[in-house]
mmCIF file of C-alpha atoms and ligand atoms in Angstrom:
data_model
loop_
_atom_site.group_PDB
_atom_site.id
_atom_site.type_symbol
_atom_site.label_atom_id
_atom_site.label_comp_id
_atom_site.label_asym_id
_atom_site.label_seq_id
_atom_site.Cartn_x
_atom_site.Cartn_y
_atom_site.Cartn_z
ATOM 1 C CA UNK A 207 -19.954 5.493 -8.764
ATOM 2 C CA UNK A 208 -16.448 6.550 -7.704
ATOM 3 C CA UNK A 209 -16.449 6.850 -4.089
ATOM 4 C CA UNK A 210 -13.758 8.402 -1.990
ATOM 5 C CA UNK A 211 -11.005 5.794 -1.807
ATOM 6 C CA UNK A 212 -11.132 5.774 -5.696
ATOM 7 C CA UNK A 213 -10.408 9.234 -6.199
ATOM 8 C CA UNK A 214 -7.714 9.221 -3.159
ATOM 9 C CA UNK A 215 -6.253 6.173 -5.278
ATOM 10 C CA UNK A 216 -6.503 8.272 -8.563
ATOM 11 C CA UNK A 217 -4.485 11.090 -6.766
ATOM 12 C CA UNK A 218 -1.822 8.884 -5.278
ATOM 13 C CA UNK A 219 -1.618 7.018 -8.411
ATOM 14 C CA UNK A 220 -1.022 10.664 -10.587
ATOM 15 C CA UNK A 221 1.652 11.928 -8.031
ATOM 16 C CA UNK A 222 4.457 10.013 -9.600
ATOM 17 C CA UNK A 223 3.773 11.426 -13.089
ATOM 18 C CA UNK A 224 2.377 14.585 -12.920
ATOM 19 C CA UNK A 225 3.465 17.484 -10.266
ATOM 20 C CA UNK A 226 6.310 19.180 -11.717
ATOM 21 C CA UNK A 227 4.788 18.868 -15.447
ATOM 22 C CA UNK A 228 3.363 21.648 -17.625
ATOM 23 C CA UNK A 229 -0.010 21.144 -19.471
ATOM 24 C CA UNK A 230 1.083 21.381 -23.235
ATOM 25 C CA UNK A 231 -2.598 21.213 -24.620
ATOM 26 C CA UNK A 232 -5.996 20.867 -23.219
ATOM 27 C CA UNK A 233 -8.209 18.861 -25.398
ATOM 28 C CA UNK A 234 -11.929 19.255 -25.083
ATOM 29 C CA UNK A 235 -14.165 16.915 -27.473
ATOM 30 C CA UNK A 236 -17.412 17.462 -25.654
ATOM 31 C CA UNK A 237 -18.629 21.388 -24.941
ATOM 32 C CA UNK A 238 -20.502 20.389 -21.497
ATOM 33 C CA UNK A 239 -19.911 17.837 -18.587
ATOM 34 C CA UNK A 240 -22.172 18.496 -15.773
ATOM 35 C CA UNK A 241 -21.389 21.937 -16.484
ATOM 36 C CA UNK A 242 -20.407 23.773 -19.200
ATOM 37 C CA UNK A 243 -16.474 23.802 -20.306
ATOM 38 C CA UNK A 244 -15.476 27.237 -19.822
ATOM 39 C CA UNK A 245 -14.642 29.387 -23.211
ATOM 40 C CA UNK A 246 -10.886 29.761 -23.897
ATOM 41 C CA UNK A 247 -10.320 27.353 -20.656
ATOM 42 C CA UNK A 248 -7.555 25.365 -22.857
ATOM 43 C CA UNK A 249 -5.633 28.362 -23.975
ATOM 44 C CA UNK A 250 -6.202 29.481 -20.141
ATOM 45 C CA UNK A 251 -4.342 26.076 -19.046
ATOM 46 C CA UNK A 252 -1.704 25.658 -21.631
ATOM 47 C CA UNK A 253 1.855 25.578 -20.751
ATOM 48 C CA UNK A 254 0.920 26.027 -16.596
ATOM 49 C CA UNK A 255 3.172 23.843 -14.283
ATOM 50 C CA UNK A 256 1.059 20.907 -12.133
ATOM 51 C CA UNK A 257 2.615 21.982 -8.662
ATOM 52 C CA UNK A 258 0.723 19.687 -6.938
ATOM 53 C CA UNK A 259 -2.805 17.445 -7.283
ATOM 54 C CA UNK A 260 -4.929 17.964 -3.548
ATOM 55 C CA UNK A 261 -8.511 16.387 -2.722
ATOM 56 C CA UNK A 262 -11.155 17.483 -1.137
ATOM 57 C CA UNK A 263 -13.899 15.047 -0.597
ATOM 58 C CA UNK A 264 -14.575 13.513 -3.875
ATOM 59 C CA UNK A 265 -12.693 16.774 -5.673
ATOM 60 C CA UNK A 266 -9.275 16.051 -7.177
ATOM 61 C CA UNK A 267 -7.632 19.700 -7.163
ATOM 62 C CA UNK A 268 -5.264 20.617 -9.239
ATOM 63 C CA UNK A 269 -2.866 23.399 -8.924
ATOM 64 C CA UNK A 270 -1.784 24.831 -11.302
ATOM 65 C CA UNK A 271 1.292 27.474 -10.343
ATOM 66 C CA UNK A 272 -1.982 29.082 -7.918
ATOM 67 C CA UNK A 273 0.506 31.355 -6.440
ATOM 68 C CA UNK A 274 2.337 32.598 -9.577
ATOM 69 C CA UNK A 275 -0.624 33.707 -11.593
ATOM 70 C CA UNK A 276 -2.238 30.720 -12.399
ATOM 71 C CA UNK A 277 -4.910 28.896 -10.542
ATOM 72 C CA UNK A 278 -6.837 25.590 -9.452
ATOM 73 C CA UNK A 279 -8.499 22.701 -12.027
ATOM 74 C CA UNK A 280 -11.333 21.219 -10.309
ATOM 75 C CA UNK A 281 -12.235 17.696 -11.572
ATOM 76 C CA UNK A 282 -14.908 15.370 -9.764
ATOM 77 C CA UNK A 283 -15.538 11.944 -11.846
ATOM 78 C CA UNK A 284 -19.228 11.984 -11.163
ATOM 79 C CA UNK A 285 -21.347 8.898 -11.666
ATOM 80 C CA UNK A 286 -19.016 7.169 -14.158
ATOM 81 C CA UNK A 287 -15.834 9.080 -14.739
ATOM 82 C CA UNK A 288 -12.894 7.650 -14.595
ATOM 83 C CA UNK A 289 -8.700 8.991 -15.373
ATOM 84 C CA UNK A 290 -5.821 7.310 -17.834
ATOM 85 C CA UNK A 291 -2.374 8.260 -18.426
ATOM 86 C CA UNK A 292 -2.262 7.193 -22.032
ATOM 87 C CA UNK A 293 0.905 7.137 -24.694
ATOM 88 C CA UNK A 294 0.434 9.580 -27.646
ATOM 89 C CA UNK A 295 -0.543 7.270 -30.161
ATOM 90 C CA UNK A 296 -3.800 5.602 -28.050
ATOM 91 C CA UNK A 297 -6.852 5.541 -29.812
ATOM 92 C CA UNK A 298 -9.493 7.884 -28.402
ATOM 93 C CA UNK A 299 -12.526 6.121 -27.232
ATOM 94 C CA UNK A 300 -16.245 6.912 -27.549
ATOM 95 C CA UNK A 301 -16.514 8.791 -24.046
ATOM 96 C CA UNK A 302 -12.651 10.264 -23.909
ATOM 97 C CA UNK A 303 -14.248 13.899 -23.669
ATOM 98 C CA UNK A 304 -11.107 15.427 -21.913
ATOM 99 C CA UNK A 305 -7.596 14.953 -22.353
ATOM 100 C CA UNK A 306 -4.539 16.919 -20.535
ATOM 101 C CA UNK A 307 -1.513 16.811 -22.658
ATOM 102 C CA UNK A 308 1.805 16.409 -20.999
ATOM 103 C CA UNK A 309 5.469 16.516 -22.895
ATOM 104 C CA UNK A 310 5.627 12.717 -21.591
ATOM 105 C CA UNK A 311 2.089 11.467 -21.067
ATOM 106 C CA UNK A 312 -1.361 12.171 -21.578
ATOM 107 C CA UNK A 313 -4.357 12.657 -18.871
ATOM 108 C CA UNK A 314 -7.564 11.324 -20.008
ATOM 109 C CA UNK A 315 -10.876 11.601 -18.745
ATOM 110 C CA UNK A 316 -13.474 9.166 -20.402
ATOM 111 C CA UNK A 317 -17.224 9.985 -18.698
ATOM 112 C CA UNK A 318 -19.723 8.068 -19.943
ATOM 113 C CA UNK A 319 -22.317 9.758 -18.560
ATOM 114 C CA UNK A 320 -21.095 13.191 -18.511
ATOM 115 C CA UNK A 321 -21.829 13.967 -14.914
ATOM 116 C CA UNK A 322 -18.251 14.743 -14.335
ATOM 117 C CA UNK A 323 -16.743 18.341 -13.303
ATOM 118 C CA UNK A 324 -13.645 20.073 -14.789
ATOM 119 C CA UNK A 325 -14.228 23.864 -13.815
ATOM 120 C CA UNK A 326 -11.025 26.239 -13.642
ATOM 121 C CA UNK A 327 -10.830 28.466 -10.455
ATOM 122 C CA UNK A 328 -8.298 31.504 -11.335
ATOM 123 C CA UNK A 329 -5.801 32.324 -8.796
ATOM 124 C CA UNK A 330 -4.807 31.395 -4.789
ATOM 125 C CA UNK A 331 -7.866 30.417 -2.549
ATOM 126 C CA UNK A 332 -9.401 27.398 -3.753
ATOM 127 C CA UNK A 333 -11.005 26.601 -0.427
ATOM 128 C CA UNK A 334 -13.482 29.635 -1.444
ATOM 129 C CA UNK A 335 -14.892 28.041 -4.480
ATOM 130 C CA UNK A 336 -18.506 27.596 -3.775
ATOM 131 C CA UNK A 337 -18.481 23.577 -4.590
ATOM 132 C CA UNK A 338 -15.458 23.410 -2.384
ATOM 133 C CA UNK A 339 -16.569 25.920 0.383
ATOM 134 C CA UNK A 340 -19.969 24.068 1.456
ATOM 135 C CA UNK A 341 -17.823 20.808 2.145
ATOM 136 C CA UNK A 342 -17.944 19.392 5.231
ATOM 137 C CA UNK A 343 -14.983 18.155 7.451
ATOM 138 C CA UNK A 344 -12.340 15.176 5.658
ATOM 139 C CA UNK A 345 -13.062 11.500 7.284
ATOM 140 C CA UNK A 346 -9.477 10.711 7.577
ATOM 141 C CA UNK A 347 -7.875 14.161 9.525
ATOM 142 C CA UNK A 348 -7.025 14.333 12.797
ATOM 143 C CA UNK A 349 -9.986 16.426 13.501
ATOM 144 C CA UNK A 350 -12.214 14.027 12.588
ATOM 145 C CA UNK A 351 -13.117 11.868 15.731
ATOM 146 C CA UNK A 352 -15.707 10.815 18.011
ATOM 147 C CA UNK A 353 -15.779 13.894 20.610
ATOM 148 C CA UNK A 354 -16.100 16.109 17.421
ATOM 149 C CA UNK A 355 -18.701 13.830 16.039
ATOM 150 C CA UNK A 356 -20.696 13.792 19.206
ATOM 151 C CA UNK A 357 -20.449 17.114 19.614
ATOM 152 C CA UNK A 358 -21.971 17.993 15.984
ATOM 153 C CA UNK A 359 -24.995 15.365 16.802
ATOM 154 C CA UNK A 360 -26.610 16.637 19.791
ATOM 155 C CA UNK A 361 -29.109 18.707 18.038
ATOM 156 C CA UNK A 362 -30.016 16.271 15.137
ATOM 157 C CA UNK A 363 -32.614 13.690 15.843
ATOM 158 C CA UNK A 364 -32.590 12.330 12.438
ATOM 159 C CA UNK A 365 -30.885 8.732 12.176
ATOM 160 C CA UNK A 366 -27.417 8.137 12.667
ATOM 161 C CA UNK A 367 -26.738 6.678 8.628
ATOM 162 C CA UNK A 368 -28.405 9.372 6.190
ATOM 163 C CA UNK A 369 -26.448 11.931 8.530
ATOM 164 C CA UNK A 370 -22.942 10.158 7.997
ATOM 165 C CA UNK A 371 -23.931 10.286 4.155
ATOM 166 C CA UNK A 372 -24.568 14.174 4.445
ATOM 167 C CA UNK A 373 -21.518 15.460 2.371
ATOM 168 C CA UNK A 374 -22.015 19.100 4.394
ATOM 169 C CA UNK A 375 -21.403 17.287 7.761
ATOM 170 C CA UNK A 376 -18.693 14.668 6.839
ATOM 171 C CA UNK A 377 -17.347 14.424 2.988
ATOM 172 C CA UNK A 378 -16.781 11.088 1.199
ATOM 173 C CA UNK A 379 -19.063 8.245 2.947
ATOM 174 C CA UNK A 380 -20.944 7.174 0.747
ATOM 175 C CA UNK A 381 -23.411 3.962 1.693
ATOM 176 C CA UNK A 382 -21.046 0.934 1.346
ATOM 177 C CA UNK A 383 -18.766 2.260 4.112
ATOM 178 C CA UNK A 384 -21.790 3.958 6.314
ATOM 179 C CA UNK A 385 -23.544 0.612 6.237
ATOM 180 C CA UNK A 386 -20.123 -1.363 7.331
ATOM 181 C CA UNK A 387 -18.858 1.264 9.924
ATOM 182 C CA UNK A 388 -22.335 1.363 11.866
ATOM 183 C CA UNK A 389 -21.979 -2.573 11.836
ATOM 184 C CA UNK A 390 -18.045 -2.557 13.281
ATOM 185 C CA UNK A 391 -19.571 0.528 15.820
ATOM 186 C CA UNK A 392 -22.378 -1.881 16.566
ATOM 187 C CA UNK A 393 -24.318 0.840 16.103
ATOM 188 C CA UNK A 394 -28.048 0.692 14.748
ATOM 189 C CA UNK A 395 -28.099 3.217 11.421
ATOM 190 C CA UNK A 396 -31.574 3.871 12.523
ATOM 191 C CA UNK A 397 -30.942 5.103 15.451
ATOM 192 C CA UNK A 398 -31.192 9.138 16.174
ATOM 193 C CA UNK A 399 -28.036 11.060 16.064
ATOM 194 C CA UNK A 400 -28.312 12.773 18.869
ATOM 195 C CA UNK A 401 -28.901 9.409 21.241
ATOM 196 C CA UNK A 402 -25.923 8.066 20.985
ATOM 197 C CA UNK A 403 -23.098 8.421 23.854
ATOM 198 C CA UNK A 404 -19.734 9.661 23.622
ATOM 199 C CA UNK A 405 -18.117 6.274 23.270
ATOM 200 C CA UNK A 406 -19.960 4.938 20.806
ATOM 201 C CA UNK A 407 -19.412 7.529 18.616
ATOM 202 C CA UNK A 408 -15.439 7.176 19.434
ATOM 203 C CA UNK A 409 -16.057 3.654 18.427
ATOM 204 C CA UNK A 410 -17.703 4.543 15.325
ATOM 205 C CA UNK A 411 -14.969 7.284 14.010
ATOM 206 C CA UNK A 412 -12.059 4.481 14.001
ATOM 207 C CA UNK A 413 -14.390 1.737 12.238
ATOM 208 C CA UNK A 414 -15.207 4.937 9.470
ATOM 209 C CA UNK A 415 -11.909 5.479 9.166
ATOM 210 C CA UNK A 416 -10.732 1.704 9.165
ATOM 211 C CA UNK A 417 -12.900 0.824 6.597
ATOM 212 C CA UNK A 418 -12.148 3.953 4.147
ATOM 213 C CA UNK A 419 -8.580 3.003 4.431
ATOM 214 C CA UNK A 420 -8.774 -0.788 3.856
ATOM 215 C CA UNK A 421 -10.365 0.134 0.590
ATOM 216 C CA UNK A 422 -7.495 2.460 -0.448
ATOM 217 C CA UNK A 423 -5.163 0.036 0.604
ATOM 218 C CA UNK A 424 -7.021 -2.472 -1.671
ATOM 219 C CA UNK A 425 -7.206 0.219 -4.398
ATOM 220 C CA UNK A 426 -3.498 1.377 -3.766
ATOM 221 C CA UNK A 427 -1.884 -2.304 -4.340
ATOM 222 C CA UNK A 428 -2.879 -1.704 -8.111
ATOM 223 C CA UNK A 429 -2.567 1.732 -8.913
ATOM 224 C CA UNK A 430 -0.385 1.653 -11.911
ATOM 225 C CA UNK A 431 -3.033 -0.770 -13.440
ATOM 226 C CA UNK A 432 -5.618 1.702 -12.084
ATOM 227 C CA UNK A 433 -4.514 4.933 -13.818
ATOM 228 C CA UNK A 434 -3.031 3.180 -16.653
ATOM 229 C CA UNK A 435 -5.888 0.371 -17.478
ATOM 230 C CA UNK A 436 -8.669 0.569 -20.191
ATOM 231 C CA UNK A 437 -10.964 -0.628 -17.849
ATOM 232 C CA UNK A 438 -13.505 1.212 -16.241
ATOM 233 C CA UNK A 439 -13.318 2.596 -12.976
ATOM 234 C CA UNK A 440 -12.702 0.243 -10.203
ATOM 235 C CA UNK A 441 -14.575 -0.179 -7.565
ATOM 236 C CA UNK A 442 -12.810 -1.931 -4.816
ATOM 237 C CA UNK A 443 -13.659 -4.410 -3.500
ATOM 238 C CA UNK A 444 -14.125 -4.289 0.632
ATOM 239 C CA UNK A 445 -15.150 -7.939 2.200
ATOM 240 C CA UNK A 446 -18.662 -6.642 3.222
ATOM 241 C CA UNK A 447 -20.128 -7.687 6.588
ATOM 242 C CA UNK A 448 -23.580 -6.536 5.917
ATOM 243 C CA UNK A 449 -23.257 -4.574 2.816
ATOM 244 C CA UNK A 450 -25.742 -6.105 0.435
ATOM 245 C CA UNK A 451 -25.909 -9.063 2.368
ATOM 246 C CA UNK A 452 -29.649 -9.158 2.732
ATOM 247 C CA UNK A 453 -30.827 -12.455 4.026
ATOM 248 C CA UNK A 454 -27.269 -13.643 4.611
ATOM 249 C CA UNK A 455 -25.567 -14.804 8.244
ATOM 250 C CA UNK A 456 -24.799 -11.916 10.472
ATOM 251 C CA UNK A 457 -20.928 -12.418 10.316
ATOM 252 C CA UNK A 458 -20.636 -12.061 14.403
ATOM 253 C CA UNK A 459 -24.192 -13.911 15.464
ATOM 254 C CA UNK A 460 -25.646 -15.611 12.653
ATOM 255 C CA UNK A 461 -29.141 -14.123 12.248
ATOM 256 C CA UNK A 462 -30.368 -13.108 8.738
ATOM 257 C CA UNK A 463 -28.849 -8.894 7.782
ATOM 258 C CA UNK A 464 -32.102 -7.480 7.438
ATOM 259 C CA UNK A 465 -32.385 -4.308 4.581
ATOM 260 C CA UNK A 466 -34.431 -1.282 5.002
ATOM 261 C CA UNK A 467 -34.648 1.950 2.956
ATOM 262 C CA UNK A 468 -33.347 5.314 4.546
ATOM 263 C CA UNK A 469 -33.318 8.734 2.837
ATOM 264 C CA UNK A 470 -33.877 6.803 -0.581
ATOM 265 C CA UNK A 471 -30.730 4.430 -0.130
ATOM 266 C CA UNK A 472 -30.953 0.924 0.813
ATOM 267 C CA UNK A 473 -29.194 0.195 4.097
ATOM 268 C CA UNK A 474 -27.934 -3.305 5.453
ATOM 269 C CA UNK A 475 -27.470 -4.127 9.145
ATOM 270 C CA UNK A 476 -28.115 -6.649 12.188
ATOM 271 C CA UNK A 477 -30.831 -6.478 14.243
ATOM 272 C CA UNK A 478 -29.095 -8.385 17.403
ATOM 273 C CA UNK A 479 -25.441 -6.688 16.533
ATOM 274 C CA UNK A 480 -27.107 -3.291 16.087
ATOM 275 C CA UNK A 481 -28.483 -0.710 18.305
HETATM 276 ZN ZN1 ZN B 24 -25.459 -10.015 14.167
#
């Protein structure tokens, strides 16, 4: 699944390309994603200016002249979507359900499993849409950091790692980078939110942010191939500590990472580095 550093890679790797572009077509070869394409949505589109491509958790927004009658395209890749720029004259492929013509390039979405989002939100104000509104605060800003974090916490009792993964609290970790961050924090992920100090929690914001970045960094090396490439969606590759390293050598002490299921998702950690 396309995590955040993916779709931050997919935005940086579009910026070259596409703000200061106008869609020429909209093709649609599928009448539903997660949700149904909206009637008369190309015709809607066609011949608006990309001003500029924003995210918002796992959200690629695109704005499209917002302030001068137009509005937003919303696209999340779901469980399997992934984006191209393509030459005219590529073959479309089995799942290529979407594609955004431009006068020198084409935008295509292929989504295997169709649990991707392209909804249009018509005019200024895209921070109101109600997938966008119930977000909670970006990992990387500046107003993400450990006295915030603590400060949110002090009521919750449930464990520290299903809370990081709550998309209403903190967008865009999903369980590869809660597991490795609580291991950097030496933090245990099953331990209650709301019993952990100050400092730790300014130990774990850094190690969040550290490892979302080294994974964009990894992803941002290749972006041409990303965007470009008939692969599938990449997932990049972080040098796990713990990360579905059941069984193997704690990386700082030696002893087995034990795994245990939280909140239905599998979580990896030390026992000794971890509390
Ligand atoms: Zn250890």
């Amino acid at each position: 699944m396309p995590e955040l550093p993916e779709v931050e890679v997919s935005r940086q790797g579009l910026l070259p390309y596409l703000p200061g572009q106008r869609i020429v077509n909209a093709i649609f070869r599928t009448p539903k994603l997660r949700h149904v394409i909206q009637a008369g949505l190309s015709t809607r589109i066609s011949g608006l200016r990309v001003d500029a491509i924003a995210r918002r958790g796992k959200y690629l927004l695109f704005d499209c002249e917002s302030r001068h009658g137009g509005g937003w395209l919303i696209l999340h890749l779901g469980m399997s979507g992934s984006l191209r720029l393509v030459g005219p004259a590529t073959p479309v492929q089995k799942h290529d359900h979407v594609d955004l013509v431009f006068a020198h390039t084409t935008l295509r979405f292929r989504d295997p499993r169709r649990f991707g989002t392209l909804l249009w939100h018509e005019g200024d104000g895209v921070e109101q849409h109600p997938l966008i509104a119930v977000l909670g605060i970006e990992p990387l800003s500046p107003e993400f950091d450990g006295d915030w974090l603590y400060a949110q916490t002090r009521r919750r009792s449930a464990p520290i790692k299903p809370l990081l993964m709550d998309s209403h609290l903190v967008v865009g970790i999903g369980n590869i980078y809660a597991s490795e961050s609580l291991f950097l924090a030496g933090i245990s992920p099953l331990r209650a939110a709301n019993r952990i100090s100050r400092e730790r929690y300014r130990r774990l914001v850094p190690a969040i942010q550290t490892t979302l970045e080294t994974s964009i960094a990894a992803g941002g090396s290749s972006v041409r191939d990303y965007v470009h490439s008939d692969g599938g969606a990449g997932c990049f590759q972080l040098s796990c500590a713990v990360y579905d390293r059941c069984g193997e050598p704690c990386p700082a002490c030696g002893r087995p990472v034990r795994s245990v299921r939280q909140a239905g998702r599998s979580t990896f950690y030390c026992r000794m580095c971890q509390r």
